[in-house]
Short mmCIF file of C-alpha atoms in Angstrom, two decimals:
data_model
loop_
_atom_site.label_atom_id
_atom_site.label_comp_id
_atom_site.label_asym_id
_atom_site.label_seq_id
_atom_site.Cartn_x
_atom_site.Cartn_y
_atom_site.Cartn_z
CA MET A 1 -19.69 7.38 47.97
CA GLY A 2 -16.37 5.79 46.78
CA GLY A 3 -16.92 2.67 48.95
CA LYS A 4 -20.61 2.31 47.44
CA LEU A 5 -19.38 2.75 43.84
CA THR A 6 -16.63 0.19 44.26
CA PHE A 7 -18.93 -2.33 45.72
CA SER A 8 -21.40 -1.78 42.89
CA ILE A 9 -18.68 -2.24 40.25
CA TYR A 10 -17.53 -5.35 42.14
CA ALA A 11 -21.08 -6.79 42.42
CA GLU A 12 -21.54 -5.97 38.67
CA ALA A 13 -18.38 -7.63 37.68
CA LYS A 14 -19.16 -10.74 39.85
CA GLY A 15 -22.59 -11.07 38.18
CA LEU A 16 -20.85 -10.85 34.64
CA LEU A 17 -18.38 -13.42 35.61
CA LYS A 18 -21.20 -15.86 36.91
CA VAL A 19 -22.89 -15.39 33.38
CA MET A 20 -19.79 -15.85 31.54
CA MET A 21 -19.08 -19.33 33.45
CA THR A 22 -22.32 -20.86 31.95
CA PHE A 23 -22.82 -23.22 29.03
CA ASP A 24 -25.07 -20.86 27.35
CA PHE A 25 -22.61 -18.05 27.29
CA VAL A 26 -19.88 -20.20 25.90
CA PHE A 27 -22.09 -21.67 23.25
CA ILE A 28 -23.15 -18.23 21.90
CA LEU A 29 -19.48 -17.07 22.17
CA PHE A 30 -18.14 -19.97 20.09
CA LEU A 31 -21.13 -19.67 17.52
CA MET A 32 -20.31 -15.96 17.03
CA HIS A 33 -16.77 -16.71 16.66
CA ARG A 34 -17.51 -19.16 14.03
CA VAL A 35 -19.86 -16.96 12.10
CA LEU A 36 -17.55 -13.99 12.06
CA GLU A 37 -14.49 -16.19 11.14
CA THR A 38 -16.56 -17.65 8.08
CA SER A 39 -17.59 -14.15 6.96
CA ASP A 40 -14.34 -12.21 7.64
CA VAL A 41 -12.71 -12.66 4.35
CA LEU A 42 -15.76 -11.49 2.43
CA CYS A 43 -16.30 -8.55 4.73
CA GLN A 44 -12.50 -7.59 4.30
CA GLU A 45 -12.83 -7.76 0.49
CA LEU A 46 -16.04 -5.62 0.38
CA GLN A 47 -14.39 -2.91 2.44
CA ARG A 48 -11.55 -2.49 0.06
CA LYS A 49 -11.29 0.65 -1.74
CA ASN A 50 -9.89 -0.99 -4.90
CA GLN A 51 -12.19 -3.73 -4.89
CA ASP A 52 -11.93 -6.75 -7.18
CA ILE A 53 -15.60 -7.32 -8.10
CA LEU A 54 -15.21 -10.70 -9.68
CA ASN A 55 -13.14 -11.84 -6.52
CA ALA A 56 -15.78 -10.33 -4.22
CA MET A 57 -18.64 -12.11 -5.99
CA SER A 58 -16.72 -15.41 -5.88
CA LEU A 59 -16.37 -14.87 -2.12
CA VAL A 60 -19.99 -14.25 -1.70
CA ALA A 61 -20.72 -17.64 -3.36
CA THR A 62 -18.14 -19.56 -1.17
CA THR A 63 -19.22 -17.79 2.02
CA LYS A 64 -22.67 -19.14 1.37
CA LEU A 65 -21.36 -22.57 0.78
CA LEU A 66 -19.44 -22.48 4.01
CA PHE A 67 -22.31 -21.42 5.98
CA GLN A 68 -24.38 -24.19 4.39
CA LYS A 69 -21.71 -26.66 5.09
CA MET A 70 -21.42 -25.47 8.76
CA ARG A 71 -25.25 -25.96 9.00
CA ASP A 72 -25.46 -29.32 7.41
CA ASP A 73 -22.21 -31.09 8.58
CA GLU A 74 -20.46 -29.30 11.50
CA TRP A 75 -22.88 -29.44 14.32
CA GLU A 76 -21.21 -32.51 16.15
CA ASP A 77 -17.62 -30.95 15.78
CA PHE A 78 -18.93 -27.59 16.89
CA MET A 79 -20.60 -29.29 20.07
CA TRP A 80 -17.29 -31.07 20.77
CA SER A 81 -15.46 -27.73 20.83
CA VAL A 82 -17.95 -26.24 23.13
CA ASN A 83 -17.99 -29.21 25.54
CA ASN A 84 -14.20 -29.43 25.58
CA PHE A 85 -14.00 -25.87 26.47
CA CYS A 86 -16.48 -26.24 29.36
CA ASP A 87 -14.73 -29.32 30.67
CA THR A 88 -11.13 -27.41 30.53
CA HIS A 89 -12.70 -24.51 32.39
CA ASP A 90 -14.98 -26.47 34.87
CA ILE A 91 -18.15 -24.95 33.48
CA ALA A 92 -21.18 -27.22 33.93
CA VAL A 93 -22.55 -28.76 30.78
CA PRO A 94 -26.22 -29.65 30.89
CA ASP A 95 -27.58 -33.12 30.01
CA LEU A 96 -28.31 -32.58 26.30
CA THR A 97 -31.07 -35.40 26.61
CA ASP A 98 -33.08 -33.56 29.18
CA ARG A 99 -36.18 -31.71 28.21
CA TYR A 100 -35.41 -27.99 27.46
CA ASN A 101 -36.96 -25.80 30.09
CA GLU A 102 -37.57 -22.03 29.52
CA SER A 103 -36.21 -20.05 32.20
CA THR A 104 -39.35 -17.78 32.62
CA LYS A 105 -41.95 -20.75 32.74
CA HIS A 106 -42.65 -23.69 34.83
CA SER A 107 -42.25 -27.11 33.11
CA CYS A 108 -45.95 -27.59 33.46
CA GLU A 109 -46.56 -24.36 31.47
CA GLN A 110 -44.44 -25.05 28.57
CA LYS A 111 -45.77 -26.27 25.28
CA ASN A 112 -42.41 -27.44 23.73
CA HIS A 113 -41.35 -31.00 24.05
CA PHE A 114 -37.70 -30.74 22.56
CA THR A 115 -34.48 -31.67 24.31
CA VAL A 116 -31.55 -29.25 25.31
CA GLU A 117 -29.53 -30.38 22.33
CA GLU A 118 -32.66 -29.92 20.04
CA TYR A 119 -32.98 -26.33 21.39
CA TYR A 120 -29.32 -25.39 20.92
CA HIS A 121 -29.17 -27.15 17.52
CA PHE A 122 -32.27 -26.09 15.83
CA HIS A 123 -33.41 -23.10 17.71
CA VAL A 124 -30.09 -21.27 18.05
CA PHE A 125 -27.25 -22.79 15.84
CA ASN A 126 -29.49 -23.30 12.59
CA VAL A 127 -31.41 -20.07 13.26
CA VAL A 128 -28.23 -17.92 13.49
CA ILE A 129 -26.80 -19.51 10.27
CA ASP A 130 -30.03 -19.26 8.34
CA LYS A 131 -29.96 -15.48 9.27
CA GLN A 132 -26.71 -15.14 7.83
CA LEU A 133 -27.72 -16.95 4.66
CA MET A 134 -30.90 -14.81 4.44
CA GLU A 135 -28.85 -11.79 4.62
CA LEU A 136 -26.33 -12.77 1.94
CA ASN A 137 -29.26 -13.90 -0.30
CA THR A 138 -31.08 -10.54 0.28
CA ARG A 139 -28.06 -8.29 -0.48
CA PHE A 140 -26.55 -10.45 -3.23
CA THR A 141 -29.39 -11.72 -5.45
CA GLU A 142 -28.40 -13.90 -8.48
CA LYS A 143 -29.45 -11.04 -10.69
CA SER A 144 -27.27 -8.47 -8.80
CA ILE A 145 -24.29 -10.82 -8.84
CA GLU A 146 -24.61 -11.30 -12.57
CA LEU A 147 -24.98 -7.60 -13.07
CA LEU A 148 -21.85 -6.78 -11.13
CA THR A 149 -19.82 -9.46 -12.74
CA LEU A 150 -20.82 -8.40 -16.18
CA CYS A 151 -20.01 -4.76 -15.38
CA GLU A 152 -16.53 -5.87 -14.43
CA ALA A 153 -15.98 -6.37 -18.27
CA LEU A 154 -15.76 -2.66 -18.61
CA ASN A 155 -12.81 -2.41 -16.13
CA HIS A 156 -9.61 -1.35 -17.67
CA SER A 157 -7.17 -2.11 -14.86
CA ASP A 158 -4.29 -4.60 -15.37
CA GLY A 159 -4.24 -4.06 -19.09
CA PHE A 160 -8.01 -4.74 -19.48
CA LYS A 161 -7.53 -8.16 -17.92
CA SER A 162 -11.38 -8.46 -17.21
CA PHE A 163 -12.39 -6.98 -20.50
CA SER A 164 -14.76 -9.07 -22.47
CA GLU A 165 -16.86 -8.15 -25.49
CA ARG A 166 -19.00 -11.09 -24.96
CA ASP A 167 -19.90 -10.08 -21.43
CA ILE A 168 -20.59 -6.38 -22.64
CA TYR A 169 -23.03 -7.82 -25.11
CA SER A 170 -24.66 -10.03 -22.35
CA LEU A 171 -24.77 -6.98 -20.08
CA ILE A 172 -26.70 -5.08 -22.75
CA ASP A 173 -28.93 -7.84 -23.73
CA LYS A 174 -29.95 -8.84 -20.17
CA PHE A 175 -30.18 -5.50 -18.36
CA TYR A 176 -30.30 -2.61 -20.80
CA PRO A 177 -32.28 -4.05 -23.94
CA ASN A 178 -34.36 -0.82 -24.34
CA ASP A 179 -31.36 1.49 -24.20
CA PHE A 180 -29.69 0.27 -27.40
CA PHE A 181 -31.14 0.08 -30.98
CA LYS A 182 -30.15 -2.47 -33.54
CA ASP A 183 -27.94 0.15 -35.32
CA ASP A 184 -26.24 0.93 -32.04
CA MET A 185 -25.34 -2.79 -31.71
CA LYS A 186 -23.91 -2.98 -35.29
CA HIS A 187 -21.32 -0.14 -34.27
CA LEU A 188 -20.81 -1.50 -30.75
CA LYS A 189 -17.53 -3.15 -31.42
CA THR A 190 -15.97 -0.12 -33.02
CA GLN A 191 -17.21 1.89 -30.11
CA LEU A 192 -15.41 -0.49 -27.65
CA ASP A 193 -12.24 -0.26 -29.56
CA HIS A 194 -12.40 3.55 -29.02
CA TYR A 195 -13.28 2.99 -25.54
CA LYS A 196 -10.09 0.92 -24.86
CA LEU A 197 -7.96 3.50 -26.62
CA ASP A 198 -9.56 6.48 -24.90
CA LEU A 199 -9.14 5.07 -21.37
CA PHE A 200 -5.42 4.38 -22.08
CA GLU A 201 -4.72 7.82 -23.35
CA ASP A 202 -7.09 10.07 -21.36
CA PRO A 203 -5.05 11.33 -18.15
CA ARG A 204 -8.51 11.58 -16.11
CA PHE A 205 -8.61 7.77 -16.21
CA LYS A 206 -4.92 7.08 -15.55
CA ASP A 207 -5.10 6.43 -11.78
CA VAL A 208 -8.52 4.71 -11.85
CA ASP A 209 -7.95 1.09 -10.43
CA TYR A 210 -11.43 0.02 -9.45
CA LEU A 211 -14.84 -0.32 -10.99
CA PRO A 212 -16.94 2.20 -8.92
CA LYS A 213 -14.65 5.05 -9.50
CA LEU A 214 -14.43 4.04 -13.36
CA CYS A 215 -18.29 4.12 -13.49
CA ARG A 216 -18.57 7.54 -11.86
CA LEU A 217 -16.05 9.03 -14.20
CA LEU A 218 -17.80 7.55 -17.30
CA VAL A 219 -21.00 9.11 -16.05
CA GLU A 220 -19.43 12.51 -15.17
CA ASN A 221 -17.44 12.82 -18.44
CA LYS A 222 -19.70 14.13 -21.06
CA GLU A 223 -17.41 13.07 -23.97
CA VAL A 224 -17.36 9.54 -22.87
CA LYS A 225 -21.05 9.52 -22.12
CA ASP A 226 -21.69 10.92 -25.65
CA LEU A 227 -19.41 8.43 -27.42
CA PHE A 228 -20.80 5.39 -25.54
CA ARG A 229 -24.30 6.61 -24.57
CA TYR A 230 -24.23 5.17 -20.97
#
């Protein structure tokens, strides 16, 4: 049993090594590294407990731009890196001008007429990047980014560094127009002055250093909710 198990592991390892020593594997490995490297800063920021909303939204925008730049301008540099790695490690590089053949079909059965380079460029490289952009656009729509950015105006950390009456008015006007009457708006400035003083003096808000926790306490705290009506 031991000998058979050892041989099985050896055979599996040999098969995996054979796959790893192919251009296709190296291409995908390099592409995944570039994608993860590009999105890493944003991912790290989104996982922080005391998250800086404004910085996170800025990173969403710059990450999108970096992916778009990678798609539009960096194909040749990317391919040079892949080819250079393959040459250094004696991995065969296919002729990129050859017609691409799907491994499961004979050439006479294939309907495509694109080259090997076109396959890797447009059917792998671009598709992977497009999926990243689509995911970012789905999770962070322009409206949700604007809402989160405006909500940061309520944040009292760092001495109300992000506090902005103009943004709070915009927040109400764009997202909560039916929750505030005209009379409420007349007294909003005074309410905001109370809000700033209350958060400084109330011990329940002393250690609040990020927006989600602040929002939760505002909802849970009946006195604050009665005072500001949200």
